[in-house]
Amino acid sequence: MSEILTTDREAVRAHSQVDPEVPWQQAMRRAIRDSETLCQRLGLPNSLAGDAAGRAFPTFVPLEFLQRIKPGDARDPLLRQVLAAPKETEVIDGFGTDPLAESTATASAGLLQKYAGRALLVTTGACAVHCRYCFRRHFPYETVPKGRAAWEPTLKRLAADQSIREVLLSGGDPLTLVDASLAELFAGLHEIAHLRRIRIHTRLPIVIPQRITEPLLRILTQARATVWMVVHCNHAAELDAATLRSLGRMVDAGIPVLNQAVLLRGVNDSVAALEELCERLIDHRVQPYYLHQLDRVAGAAHFEVPETAGEALIAELRQRLPGYAVPTYVREVPGEASKTPVVETHDSSR
Ligand SMILES: *Cc1c(COP(=O)(O)O)cnc(C)c1O
Ligand code: SF4
C-alpha cells in the first residue's frame, strides 16, 4: 500500500522518483491505467478526465512518461496527449472510426498496402502509451496475426510480390513485441530476397527508453536488410536525458533515426514548440521527417489545427532552421498514392 499523499509538494516528490533501471516489460506492467490515478499523481482534479472517454480507449501512461509531465499543470503539452478528455465523446461531423479507409487497403490480415514498393505490417495492437489522438484507436486489432505460424500467409504474400522492397513494421507499436518474436519476424522477412529495407515505426524509444537494449540493437543491426527507425515525438519535453541516450545508442549503432510528429492543438501548435522540438532532434542526430495533419478520427476533433495555421508554422520554421530540420507537412488522403504535402499558400509578401 503506497502512502497517502497529503500535499502537492509530496505528490511532486513521489512523482519524480521513478527507478530508471526497471526492465521495459516491467515498465509496461507498472504503467498507469486509469485517469483518476493519473490526475492524483499530478496533483490535478479528477474532473479533468472523461470517464466515458477512458472506457472507450483506456488510459495507458508509463511512469517514465509521467515524470516528464509538470505536476499541477492541466495545460501541460504531454498531459494533453495522454489524458482522456471529456471532449472525446462528442460526435463531430467528418470524424469517423476509419479515417484513412484502412479497411479497404488491407491486403491480408495485418498487411496494409497503399503505396508502391512499401507494405505495412500491423504487428500488434499493443502500445507503450495511449495517445488520445491516435488514428488507429478504433482499428480491429483482434484480426492481427500472433506468432510465426500466423504470419506465414502474410510472409508468403510479401514473398510473392517482387515489387515490395520495403516493409514497415507498425501497429500498435512493434517494439512492444518481445525480442524473440521480433527476431522470428525478422528471420521470416530475411528469407524474402527482394526485401531491401525494414522500417520500424515506434514510440517506445521515446516513452520507455530502456526498450533500446543491446540484444534489440543486435537484432536490428544484424538484419540483412537495412533497418530504418522512425520514432514519434511531438514535443521537446518528451526528450529527457534517458530518451536522448537511447536515441543516441541507435544512431551510434548505425541505424538512421527519423522522427514524425502530429500537429496537435495545445501541444505543439506554436512556432516556439515546433522549433524547440526540431532543433533538439537534430542536436541529437535525429532528423524530422513528417509533421502530420491530424487524421480525422472520432474522439480527436479537439486536437485539430487548421491547415492554414499549420502552413504558417512551417513557413516560419523555414525562416529559422536549417533545411534538414524542417519536417514535411503532410496529410493522408485515402486513395492517394503517397502522403499528400500540405502546400504552403502562405505568401511571405515577396
Ligand atoms: C504512411 C504509410 C507508409 C509510409 O509512407 P512514407 O511516405 O514512405 O513514409 C506506408 N504504408 C502505409 C499504409 C502508410 O500509411
Ligand atoms: S503509440 Fe502510435 S499507435 Fe500507439 S496509441 Fe500512440 S499514436 Fe497510436
mmCIF file of C-alpha atoms and ligand atoms in Angstrom:
data_model
loop_
_atom_site.group_PDB
_atom_site.id
_atom_site.type_symbol
_atom_site.label_atom_id
_atom_site.label_comp_id
_atom_site.label_asym_id
_atom_site.label_seq_id
_atom_site.Cartn_x
_atom_site.Cartn_y
_atom_site.Cartn_z
ATOM 1 C CA MET A 1 0.000 0.000 0.000
ATOM 2 C CA SER A 2 1.526 3.303 -1.032
ATOM 3 C CA GLU A 3 1.495 6.339 1.211
ATOM 4 C CA ILE A 4 -1.423 8.688 1.033
ATOM 5 C CA LEU A 5 -0.213 11.923 -0.455
ATOM 6 C CA THR A 6 -1.308 14.862 1.606
ATOM 7 C CA THR A 7 0.239 17.820 -0.133
ATOM 8 C CA ASP A 8 1.133 18.766 -3.671
ATOM 9 C CA ARG A 9 4.748 19.017 -2.650
ATOM 10 C CA GLU A 10 4.762 15.390 -1.566
ATOM 11 C CA ALA A 11 2.962 14.432 -4.734
ATOM 12 C CA VAL A 12 5.667 16.154 -6.713
ATOM 13 C CA ARG A 13 8.399 14.388 -4.774
ATOM 14 C CA ALA A 14 6.856 10.932 -5.224
ATOM 15 C CA HIS A 15 6.212 11.825 -8.825
ATOM 16 C CA SER A 16 9.857 12.429 -9.603
ATOM 17 C CA GLN A 17 11.032 9.147 -8.093
ATOM 18 C CA VAL A 18 10.981 6.701 -10.938
ATOM 19 C CA ASP A 19 13.506 3.940 -10.937
ATOM 20 C CA PRO A 20 15.044 4.187 -14.410
ATOM 21 C CA GLU A 21 16.599 0.746 -14.136
ATOM 22 C CA VAL A 22 13.476 -1.395 -14.351
ATOM 23 C CA PRO A 23 13.344 -3.529 -17.494
ATOM 24 C CA TRP A 24 10.994 -2.239 -20.162
ATOM 25 C CA GLN A 25 8.432 -5.015 -19.718
ATOM 26 C CA GLN A 26 8.147 -4.171 -16.037
ATOM 27 C CA ALA A 27 7.768 -0.521 -17.037
ATOM 28 C CA MET A 28 4.807 -1.601 -19.191
ATOM 29 C CA ARG A 29 3.273 -3.569 -16.329
ATOM 30 C CA ARG A 30 3.508 -0.717 -13.826
ATOM 31 C CA ALA A 31 2.051 1.884 -16.215
ATOM 32 C CA ILE A 32 -0.894 3.968 -15.031
ATOM 33 C CA ARG A 33 -4.137 2.593 -16.438
ATOM 34 C CA ASP A 34 -6.819 4.972 -15.202
ATOM 35 C CA SER A 35 -7.270 8.705 -15.301
ATOM 36 C CA GLU A 36 -8.041 9.034 -11.568
ATOM 37 C CA THR A 37 -4.556 7.780 -10.701
ATOM 38 C CA LEU A 38 -3.043 9.912 -13.438
ATOM 39 C CA CYS A 39 -4.687 13.072 -12.078
ATOM 40 C CA GLN A 40 -3.884 12.159 -8.481
ATOM 41 C CA ARG A 41 -0.209 11.586 -9.249
ATOM 42 C CA LEU A 42 -0.043 15.004 -10.871
ATOM 43 C CA GLY A 43 -1.962 16.854 -8.157
ATOM 44 C CA LEU A 44 -4.816 17.603 -10.548
ATOM 45 C CA PRO A 45 -8.590 17.350 -10.036
ATOM 46 C CA ASN A 46 -10.344 14.238 -11.308
ATOM 47 C CA SER A 47 -12.858 16.413 -13.101
ATOM 48 C CA LEU A 48 -10.327 16.987 -15.915
ATOM 49 C CA ALA A 49 -10.825 13.419 -17.076
ATOM 50 C CA GLY A 50 -13.720 11.990 -19.037
ATOM 51 C CA ASP A 51 -14.839 8.634 -17.656
ATOM 52 C CA ALA A 52 -16.633 7.537 -20.808
ATOM 53 C CA ALA A 53 -13.620 8.526 -22.904
ATOM 54 C CA GLY A 54 -11.374 6.434 -20.679
ATOM 55 C CA ARG A 55 -13.662 3.444 -21.081
ATOM 56 C CA ALA A 56 -13.750 3.739 -24.880
ATOM 57 C CA PHE A 57 -9.954 3.900 -25.146
ATOM 58 C CA PRO A 58 -8.303 3.120 -21.814
ATOM 59 C CA THR A 59 -5.654 5.296 -20.230
ATOM 60 C CA PHE A 60 -2.129 3.942 -20.517
ATOM 61 C CA VAL A 61 0.788 6.040 -19.283
ATOM 62 C CA PRO A 62 4.135 4.571 -18.144
ATOM 63 C CA LEU A 63 5.809 6.262 -15.183
ATOM 64 C CA GLU A 64 8.760 7.099 -17.432
ATOM 65 C CA PHE A 65 6.437 9.366 -19.421
ATOM 66 C CA LEU A 66 4.534 10.602 -16.358
ATOM 67 C CA GLN A 67 7.680 12.011 -14.812
ATOM 68 C CA ARG A 68 8.125 14.364 -17.780
ATOM 69 C CA ILE A 69 4.711 15.916 -17.133
ATOM 70 C CA LYS A 70 4.682 19.027 -14.972
ATOM 71 C CA PRO A 71 2.629 18.388 -11.821
ATOM 72 C CA GLY A 72 -0.295 20.708 -11.228
ATOM 73 C CA ASP A 73 -0.391 21.953 -14.822
ATOM 74 C CA ALA A 74 -3.606 20.974 -16.574
ATOM 75 C CA ARG A 75 -2.274 22.504 -19.790
ATOM 76 C CA ASP A 76 0.940 20.515 -19.895
ATOM 77 C CA PRO A 77 1.570 19.502 -23.526
ATOM 78 C CA LEU A 78 2.492 15.938 -22.582
ATOM 79 C CA LEU A 79 -0.526 15.514 -20.322
ATOM 80 C CA ARG A 80 -2.862 16.605 -23.131
ATOM 81 C CA GLN A 81 -1.561 13.751 -25.268
ATOM 82 C CA VAL A 82 -2.470 11.085 -22.716
ATOM 83 C CA LEU A 83 -5.346 12.306 -20.532
ATOM 84 C CA ALA A 84 -8.785 11.049 -21.615
ATOM 85 C CA ALA A 85 -10.708 14.277 -22.117
ATOM 86 C CA PRO A 86 -14.495 14.636 -21.753
ATOM 87 C CA LYS A 87 -14.492 16.165 -25.268
ATOM 88 C CA GLU A 88 -13.536 12.795 -26.782
ATOM 89 C CA THR A 89 -17.091 11.533 -26.591
ATOM 90 C CA GLU A 90 -18.507 14.458 -28.606
ATOM 91 C CA VAL A 91 -19.706 13.345 -32.017
ATOM 92 C CA ILE A 92 -18.276 15.677 -34.660
ATOM 93 C CA ASP A 93 -19.151 15.645 -38.336
ATOM 94 C CA GLY A 94 -16.315 14.382 -40.521
ATOM 95 C CA PHE A 95 -14.576 12.485 -37.708
ATOM 96 C CA GLY A 96 -15.050 8.714 -38.085
ATOM 97 C CA THR A 97 -13.656 5.399 -36.891
ATOM 98 C CA ASP A 98 -11.606 4.562 -40.016
ATOM 99 C CA PRO A 99 -10.467 7.971 -41.309
ATOM 100 C CA LEU A 100 -7.799 6.522 -43.612
ATOM 101 C CA ALA A 101 -10.038 3.853 -45.140
ATOM 102 C CA GLU A 102 -7.593 1.223 -43.907
ATOM 103 C CA SER A 103 -10.244 -1.462 -44.007
ATOM 104 C CA THR A 104 -10.210 -1.173 -47.825
ATOM 105 C CA ALA A 105 -6.378 -1.203 -48.046
ATOM 106 C CA THR A 106 -5.974 -4.398 -46.036
ATOM 107 C CA ALA A 107 -4.342 -6.905 -48.376
ATOM 108 C CA SER A 108 -4.459 -9.751 -45.853
ATOM 109 C CA ALA A 109 -4.730 -9.878 -42.050
ATOM 110 C CA GLY A 110 -2.228 -7.400 -40.605
ATOM 111 C CA LEU A 111 -0.932 -6.251 -44.016
ATOM 112 C CA LEU A 112 -1.732 -2.812 -45.426
ATOM 113 C CA GLN A 113 -0.551 -1.793 -48.839
ATOM 114 C CA LYS A 114 -1.298 1.660 -50.112
ATOM 115 C CA TYR A 115 1.955 2.837 -51.664
ATOM 116 C CA ALA A 116 4.253 1.467 -54.355
ATOM 117 C CA GLY A 117 7.191 -0.592 -53.128
ATOM 118 C CA ARG A 118 6.157 -0.425 -49.480
ATOM 119 C CA ALA A 119 3.951 -2.667 -47.382
ATOM 120 C CA LEU A 120 2.944 -2.027 -43.799
ATOM 121 C CA LEU A 121 2.623 -4.808 -41.257
ATOM 122 C CA VAL A 122 0.376 -4.185 -38.287
ATOM 123 C CA THR A 123 2.413 -6.354 -35.945
ATOM 124 C CA THR A 124 0.474 -5.883 -32.718
ATOM 125 C CA GLY A 125 -2.265 -3.811 -31.156
ATOM 126 C CA ALA A 126 -0.231 -3.040 -28.070
ATOM 127 C CA CYS A 127 1.399 0.334 -27.450
ATOM 128 C CA ALA A 128 3.604 1.740 -24.718
ATOM 129 C CA VAL A 129 1.305 4.732 -24.302
ATOM 130 C CA HIS A 130 -2.225 5.520 -25.392
ATOM 131 C CA CYS A 131 -2.147 8.732 -27.395
ATOM 132 C CA ARG A 132 -5.578 10.272 -27.334
ATOM 133 C CA TYR A 133 -5.337 11.491 -30.944
ATOM 134 C CA CYS A 134 -4.385 8.049 -32.290
ATOM 135 C CA PHE A 135 -5.824 7.377 -35.739
ATOM 136 C CA ARG A 136 -5.838 3.623 -35.117
ATOM 137 C CA ARG A 137 -7.763 3.877 -31.849
ATOM 138 C CA HIS A 138 -10.647 2.016 -33.491
ATOM 139 C CA PHE A 139 -8.523 -0.436 -35.521
ATOM 140 C CA PRO A 140 -9.706 -4.075 -35.455
ATOM 141 C CA TYR A 141 -6.524 -5.363 -33.821
ATOM 142 C CA GLU A 142 -8.125 -8.706 -32.968
ATOM 143 C CA THR A 143 -7.538 -9.628 -36.652
ATOM 144 C CA VAL A 144 -3.750 -9.166 -36.351
ATOM 145 C CA PRO A 145 -1.792 -12.447 -36.603
ATOM 146 C CA LYS A 146 0.053 -13.631 -33.490
ATOM 147 C CA GLY A 147 3.198 -15.766 -33.725
ATOM 148 C CA ARG A 148 5.316 -17.007 -36.618
ATOM 149 C CA ALA A 149 2.804 -19.553 -37.892
ATOM 150 C CA ALA A 150 0.083 -16.928 -38.051
ATOM 151 C CA TRP A 151 2.413 -14.642 -40.020
ATOM 152 C CA GLU A 152 3.081 -17.273 -42.703
ATOM 153 C CA PRO A 153 0.307 -16.222 -45.120
ATOM 154 C CA THR A 154 1.416 -12.584 -44.913
ATOM 155 C CA LEU A 155 5.072 -13.502 -45.426
ATOM 156 C CA LYS A 156 4.035 -15.624 -48.414
ATOM 157 C CA ARG A 157 2.197 -12.675 -49.930
ATOM 158 C CA LEU A 158 5.245 -10.448 -49.477
ATOM 159 C CA ALA A 159 7.484 -13.146 -50.976
ATOM 160 C CA ALA A 160 5.190 -13.422 -53.994
ATOM 161 C CA ASP A 161 5.262 -9.682 -54.707
ATOM 162 C CA GLN A 162 8.635 -8.677 -56.193
ATOM 163 C CA SER A 163 7.618 -5.026 -56.231
ATOM 164 C CA ILE A 164 7.800 -4.701 -52.444
ATOM 165 C CA ARG A 165 11.246 -3.511 -51.445
ATOM 166 C CA GLU A 166 10.460 -2.087 -48.035
ATOM 167 C CA VAL A 167 8.414 -3.429 -45.160
ATOM 168 C CA LEU A 168 7.181 -1.105 -42.448
ATOM 169 C CA LEU A 169 6.612 -2.622 -39.045
ATOM 170 C CA SER A 170 3.857 -0.682 -37.378
ATOM 171 C CA GLY A 171 0.984 -1.332 -35.035
ATOM 172 C CA GLY A 172 0.280 -0.602 -32.337
ATOM 173 C CA ASP A 173 3.943 -0.457 -31.563
ATOM 174 C CA PRO A 174 6.178 -3.214 -32.996
ATOM 175 C CA LEU A 175 8.725 -2.754 -30.208
ATOM 176 C CA THR A 176 6.153 -3.997 -27.672
ATOM 177 C CA LEU A 177 6.896 -7.413 -29.192
ATOM 178 C CA VAL A 178 9.453 -9.288 -27.120
ATOM 179 C CA ASP A 179 12.860 -9.759 -28.718
ATOM 180 C CA ALA A 180 12.179 -13.436 -29.503
ATOM 181 C CA SER A 181 9.064 -12.525 -31.524
ATOM 182 C CA LEU A 182 10.852 -9.691 -33.293
ATOM 183 C CA ALA A 183 13.779 -11.948 -34.128
ATOM 184 C CA GLU A 184 11.340 -14.513 -35.524
ATOM 185 C CA LEU A 185 9.622 -11.915 -37.672
ATOM 186 C CA PHE A 186 12.986 -10.604 -38.884
ATOM 187 C CA ALA A 187 14.023 -14.164 -39.738
ATOM 188 C CA GLY A 188 10.851 -14.578 -41.793
ATOM 189 C CA LEU A 189 11.470 -11.288 -43.604
ATOM 190 C CA HIS A 190 15.112 -12.206 -44.085
ATOM 191 C CA GLU A 191 14.085 -15.072 -46.348
ATOM 192 C CA ILE A 192 12.412 -12.700 -48.795
ATOM 193 C CA ALA A 193 15.310 -11.815 -51.084
ATOM 194 C CA HIS A 194 13.714 -8.782 -52.740
ATOM 195 C CA LEU A 195 13.146 -7.000 -49.419
ATOM 196 C CA ARG A 196 15.826 -4.367 -49.090
ATOM 197 C CA ARG A 197 14.663 -2.340 -46.112
ATOM 198 C CA ILE A 198 12.774 -2.827 -42.876
ATOM 199 C CA ARG A 199 11.379 0.326 -41.345
ATOM 200 C CA ILE A 200 10.193 0.364 -37.754
ATOM 201 C CA HIS A 201 7.581 2.896 -36.715
ATOM 202 C CA THR A 202 7.693 3.133 -32.937
ATOM 203 C CA ARG A 203 7.061 5.416 -29.995
ATOM 204 C CA LEU A 204 8.765 3.099 -27.499
ATOM 205 C CA PRO A 205 12.254 4.672 -27.537
ATOM 206 C CA ILE A 206 10.535 7.943 -26.568
ATOM 207 C CA VAL A 207 8.105 6.589 -23.988
ATOM 208 C CA ILE A 208 10.109 3.790 -22.335
ATOM 209 C CA PRO A 209 13.677 4.472 -23.438
ATOM 210 C CA GLN A 210 15.107 1.387 -21.730
ATOM 211 C CA ARG A 211 13.442 -0.649 -24.500
ATOM 212 C CA ILE A 212 16.604 0.013 -26.535
ATOM 213 C CA THR A 213 18.714 -2.838 -25.196
ATOM 214 C CA GLU A 214 21.885 -4.452 -26.536
ATOM 215 C CA PRO A 215 20.012 -7.607 -27.635
ATOM 216 C CA LEU A 216 17.495 -5.467 -29.532
ATOM 217 C CA LEU A 217 20.257 -3.478 -31.216
ATOM 218 C CA ARG A 218 21.835 -6.776 -32.270
ATOM 219 C CA ILE A 219 18.604 -7.911 -33.945
ATOM 220 C CA LEU A 220 18.366 -4.605 -35.770
ATOM 221 C CA THR A 221 21.984 -4.315 -36.864
ATOM 222 C CA GLN A 222 22.405 -7.949 -37.872
ATOM 223 C CA ALA A 223 19.446 -7.877 -40.229
ATOM 224 C CA ARG A 224 20.302 -8.471 -43.864
ATOM 225 C CA ALA A 225 18.011 -5.636 -44.877
ATOM 226 C CA THR A 226 18.812 -2.026 -43.989
ATOM 227 C CA VAL A 227 16.863 -1.020 -40.900
ATOM 228 C CA TRP A 228 15.432 2.493 -40.580
ATOM 229 C CA MET A 229 13.851 3.704 -37.377
ATOM 230 C CA VAL A 230 11.033 6.240 -37.299
ATOM 231 C CA VAL A 231 10.241 7.406 -33.775
ATOM 232 C CA HIS A 232 7.271 9.518 -32.755
ATOM 233 C CA CYS A 233 7.792 12.526 -30.536
ATOM 234 C CA ASN A 234 5.556 15.598 -30.532
ATOM 235 C CA HIS A 235 7.165 17.927 -28.029
ATOM 236 C CA ALA A 236 10.690 18.715 -26.839
ATOM 237 C CA ALA A 237 9.696 17.950 -23.228
ATOM 238 C CA GLU A 238 9.401 14.303 -24.252
ATOM 239 C CA LEU A 239 13.129 14.284 -24.960
ATOM 240 C CA ASP A 240 14.556 13.752 -21.491
ATOM 241 C CA ALA A 241 18.096 12.529 -20.807
ATOM 242 C CA ALA A 242 17.254 8.818 -20.865
ATOM 243 C CA THR A 243 15.361 9.165 -24.142
ATOM 244 C CA LEU A 244 18.176 11.121 -25.770
ATOM 245 C CA ARG A 245 20.615 8.433 -24.638
ATOM 246 C CA SER A 246 18.512 5.708 -26.254
ATOM 247 C CA LEU A 247 18.182 7.635 -29.493
ATOM 248 C CA GLY A 248 21.944 8.157 -29.441
ATOM 249 C CA ARG A 249 22.596 4.459 -28.975
ATOM 250 C CA MET A 250 20.602 3.647 -32.078
ATOM 251 C CA VAL A 251 22.418 6.270 -34.130
ATOM 252 C CA ASP A 252 25.764 5.067 -32.739
ATOM 253 C CA ALA A 253 24.796 1.545 -33.832
ATOM 254 C CA GLY A 254 24.468 2.885 -37.374
ATOM 255 C CA ILE A 255 20.681 2.953 -37.539
ATOM 256 C CA PRO A 256 19.250 6.049 -39.231
ATOM 257 C CA VAL A 257 16.622 7.593 -36.969
ATOM 258 C CA LEU A 258 13.822 9.872 -38.171
ATOM 259 C CA ASN A 259 11.029 11.482 -36.201
ATOM 260 C CA GLN A 260 7.425 12.010 -37.066
ATOM 261 C CA ALA A 261 5.090 14.239 -35.131
ATOM 262 C CA VAL A 262 1.414 15.046 -35.311
ATOM 263 C CA LEU A 263 0.374 18.693 -35.274
ATOM 264 C CA LEU A 264 -1.790 18.930 -32.163
ATOM 265 C CA ARG A 265 -3.712 21.835 -30.747
ATOM 266 C CA GLY A 266 -2.478 22.789 -27.306
ATOM 267 C CA VAL A 267 0.554 20.521 -27.660
ATOM 268 C CA ASN A 268 2.842 21.750 -30.422
ATOM 269 C CA ASP A 269 0.852 24.269 -32.448
ATOM 270 C CA SER A 270 3.269 27.135 -31.886
ATOM 271 C CA VAL A 271 6.461 28.141 -33.645
ATOM 272 C CA ALA A 272 8.341 28.020 -30.335
ATOM 273 C CA ALA A 273 7.239 24.445 -29.582
ATOM 274 C CA LEU A 274 7.995 23.120 -33.061
ATOM 275 C CA GLU A 275 11.292 24.971 -33.321
ATOM 276 C CA GLU A 276 12.475 23.582 -29.988
ATOM 277 C CA LEU A 277 11.370 20.062 -30.928
ATOM 278 C CA CYS A 278 13.094 20.096 -34.330
ATOM 279 C CA GLU A 279 16.243 21.700 -33.044
ATOM 280 C CA ARG A 280 16.614 19.251 -30.172
ATOM 281 C CA LEU A 281 16.102 16.370 -32.560
ATOM 282 C CA ILE A 282 18.849 17.480 -34.927
ATOM 283 C CA ASP A 283 21.136 18.283 -31.978
ATOM 284 C CA HIS A 284 20.854 14.578 -31.251
ATOM 285 C CA ARG A 285 21.197 13.338 -34.840
ATOM 286 C CA VAL A 286 17.526 12.564 -35.352
ATOM 287 C CA GLN A 287 16.010 14.047 -38.475
ATOM 288 C CA PRO A 288 12.486 15.478 -38.504
ATOM 289 C CA TYR A 289 10.643 13.551 -41.222
ATOM 290 C CA TYR A 290 6.920 14.272 -41.225
ATOM 291 C CA LEU A 291 4.647 16.650 -39.418
ATOM 292 C CA HIS A 292 1.237 15.052 -39.859
ATOM 293 C CA GLN A 293 -2.007 16.896 -40.145
ATOM 294 C CA LEU A 294 -4.327 15.179 -37.663
ATOM 295 C CA ASP A 295 -6.257 12.278 -39.124
ATOM 296 C CA ARG A 296 -9.937 12.910 -38.530
ATOM 297 C CA VAL A 297 -10.593 10.097 -36.113
ATOM 298 C CA ALA A 298 -13.641 10.157 -33.855
ATOM 299 C CA GLY A 299 -12.679 11.483 -30.415
ATOM 300 C CA ALA A 300 -9.750 13.620 -31.584
ATOM 301 C CA ALA A 301 -11.506 16.667 -33.061
ATOM 302 C CA HIS A 302 -10.350 18.939 -30.238
ATOM 303 C CA PHE A 303 -6.731 18.344 -31.329
ATOM 304 C CA GLU A 304 -7.258 19.629 -34.859
ATOM 305 C CA VAL A 305 -5.245 22.615 -36.080
ATOM 306 C CA PRO A 306 -6.449 24.272 -39.308
ATOM 307 C CA GLU A 307 -4.164 23.599 -42.266
ATOM 308 C CA THR A 308 -3.666 27.309 -42.887
ATOM 309 C CA ALA A 309 -2.254 27.617 -39.364
ATOM 310 C CA GLY A 310 -0.023 24.583 -39.959
ATOM 311 C CA GLU A 311 1.258 26.063 -43.220
ATOM 312 C CA ALA A 312 2.129 29.317 -41.484
ATOM 313 C CA LEU A 313 4.009 27.424 -38.766
ATOM 314 C CA ILE A 314 6.074 25.532 -41.336
ATOM 315 C CA ALA A 315 6.821 28.720 -43.264
ATOM 316 C CA GLU A 316 8.101 30.301 -40.066
ATOM 317 C CA LEU A 317 10.210 27.228 -39.196
ATOM 318 C CA ARG A 318 11.822 27.508 -42.624
ATOM 319 C CA GLN A 319 12.923 31.036 -41.750
ATOM 320 C CA ARG A 320 14.516 29.872 -38.518
ATOM 321 C CA LEU A 321 16.008 26.408 -39.012
ATOM 322 C CA PRO A 322 18.353 24.586 -41.369
ATOM 323 C CA GLY A 323 16.509 22.954 -44.237
ATOM 324 C CA TYR A 324 17.085 19.447 -42.912
ATOM 325 C CA ALA A 325 15.404 20.350 -39.622
ATOM 326 C CA VAL A 326 12.080 21.264 -41.197
ATOM 327 C CA PRO A 327 9.707 18.284 -41.464
ATOM 328 C CA THR A 328 7.452 17.781 -44.468
ATOM 329 C CA TYR A 329 3.939 18.791 -43.510
ATOM 330 C CA VAL A 330 1.586 16.109 -44.833
ATOM 331 C CA ARG A 331 -1.931 14.865 -44.597
ATOM 332 C CA GLU A 332 -3.193 11.476 -45.532
ATOM 333 C CA VAL A 333 -5.864 11.386 -48.192
ATOM 334 C CA PRO A 334 -7.489 7.964 -48.619
ATOM 335 C CA GLY A 335 -6.822 6.590 -52.087
ATOM 336 C CA GLU A 336 -3.778 8.787 -52.820
ATOM 337 C CA ALA A 337 -0.509 7.089 -53.867
ATOM 338 C CA SER A 338 1.533 8.816 -51.166
ATOM 339 C CA LYS A 339 1.141 11.117 -48.194
ATOM 340 C CA THR A 340 -0.037 14.449 -49.566
ATOM 341 C CA PRO A 341 2.098 17.502 -48.828
ATOM 342 C CA VAL A 342 0.122 20.392 -47.375
ATOM 343 C CA VAL A 343 1.443 23.084 -49.663
ATOM 344 C CA GLU A 344 2.280 26.489 -48.343
ATOM 345 C CA THR A 345 -0.005 29.031 -49.884
ATOM 346 C CA HIS A 346 1.262 31.451 -47.278
ATOM 347 C CA ASP A 347 2.703 34.423 -49.146
ATOM 348 C CA SER A 348 5.681 35.896 -47.319
ATOM 349 C CA SER A 349 4.955 39.166 -49.209
ATOM 350 C CA ARG A 350 7.713 38.958 -51.780
HETATM 351 C C1 LIG B 1 2.394 6.223 -44.194
HETATM 352 C C2 LIG B 1 2.378 4.878 -44.778
HETATM 353 C C3 LIG B 1 3.523 4.360 -45.412
HETATM 354 C C4 LIG B 1 4.830 5.099 -45.450
HETATM 355 O O1 LIG B 1 4.814 6.237 -46.242
HETATM 356 P P1 LIG B 1 6.186 7.017 -46.466
HETATM 357 O O2 LIG B 1 5.797 8.248 -47.175
HETATM 358 O O3 LIG B 1 7.086 6.123 -47.238
HETATM 359 O O4 LIG B 1 6.741 7.278 -45.091
HETATM 360 C C5 LIG B 1 3.429 3.116 -45.998
HETATM 361 N N1 LIG B 1 2.299 2.396 -45.974
HETATM 362 C C6 LIG B 1 1.170 2.878 -45.384
HETATM 363 C C7 LIG B 1 -0.054 2.033 -45.408
HETATM 364 C C8 LIG B 1 1.181 4.119 -44.757
HETATM 365 O O5 LIG B 1 0.073 4.546 -44.142
HETATM 366 S S1 SF4 B 2 1.965 4.919 -29.952
HETATM 367 FE FE1 SF4 B 2 1.202 5.280 -32.048
HETATM 368 S S2 SF4 B 2 -0.247 3.594 -32.467
HETATM 369 FE FE2 SF4 B 2 0.093 3.693 -30.233
HETATM 370 S S3 SF4 B 2 -1.536 4.995 -29.387
HETATM 371 FE FE3 SF4 B 2 0.237 6.324 -29.792
HETATM 372 S S4 SF4 B 2 -0.101 7.107 -31.882
HETATM 373 FE FE4 SF4 B 2 -1.432 5.310 -31.623
#
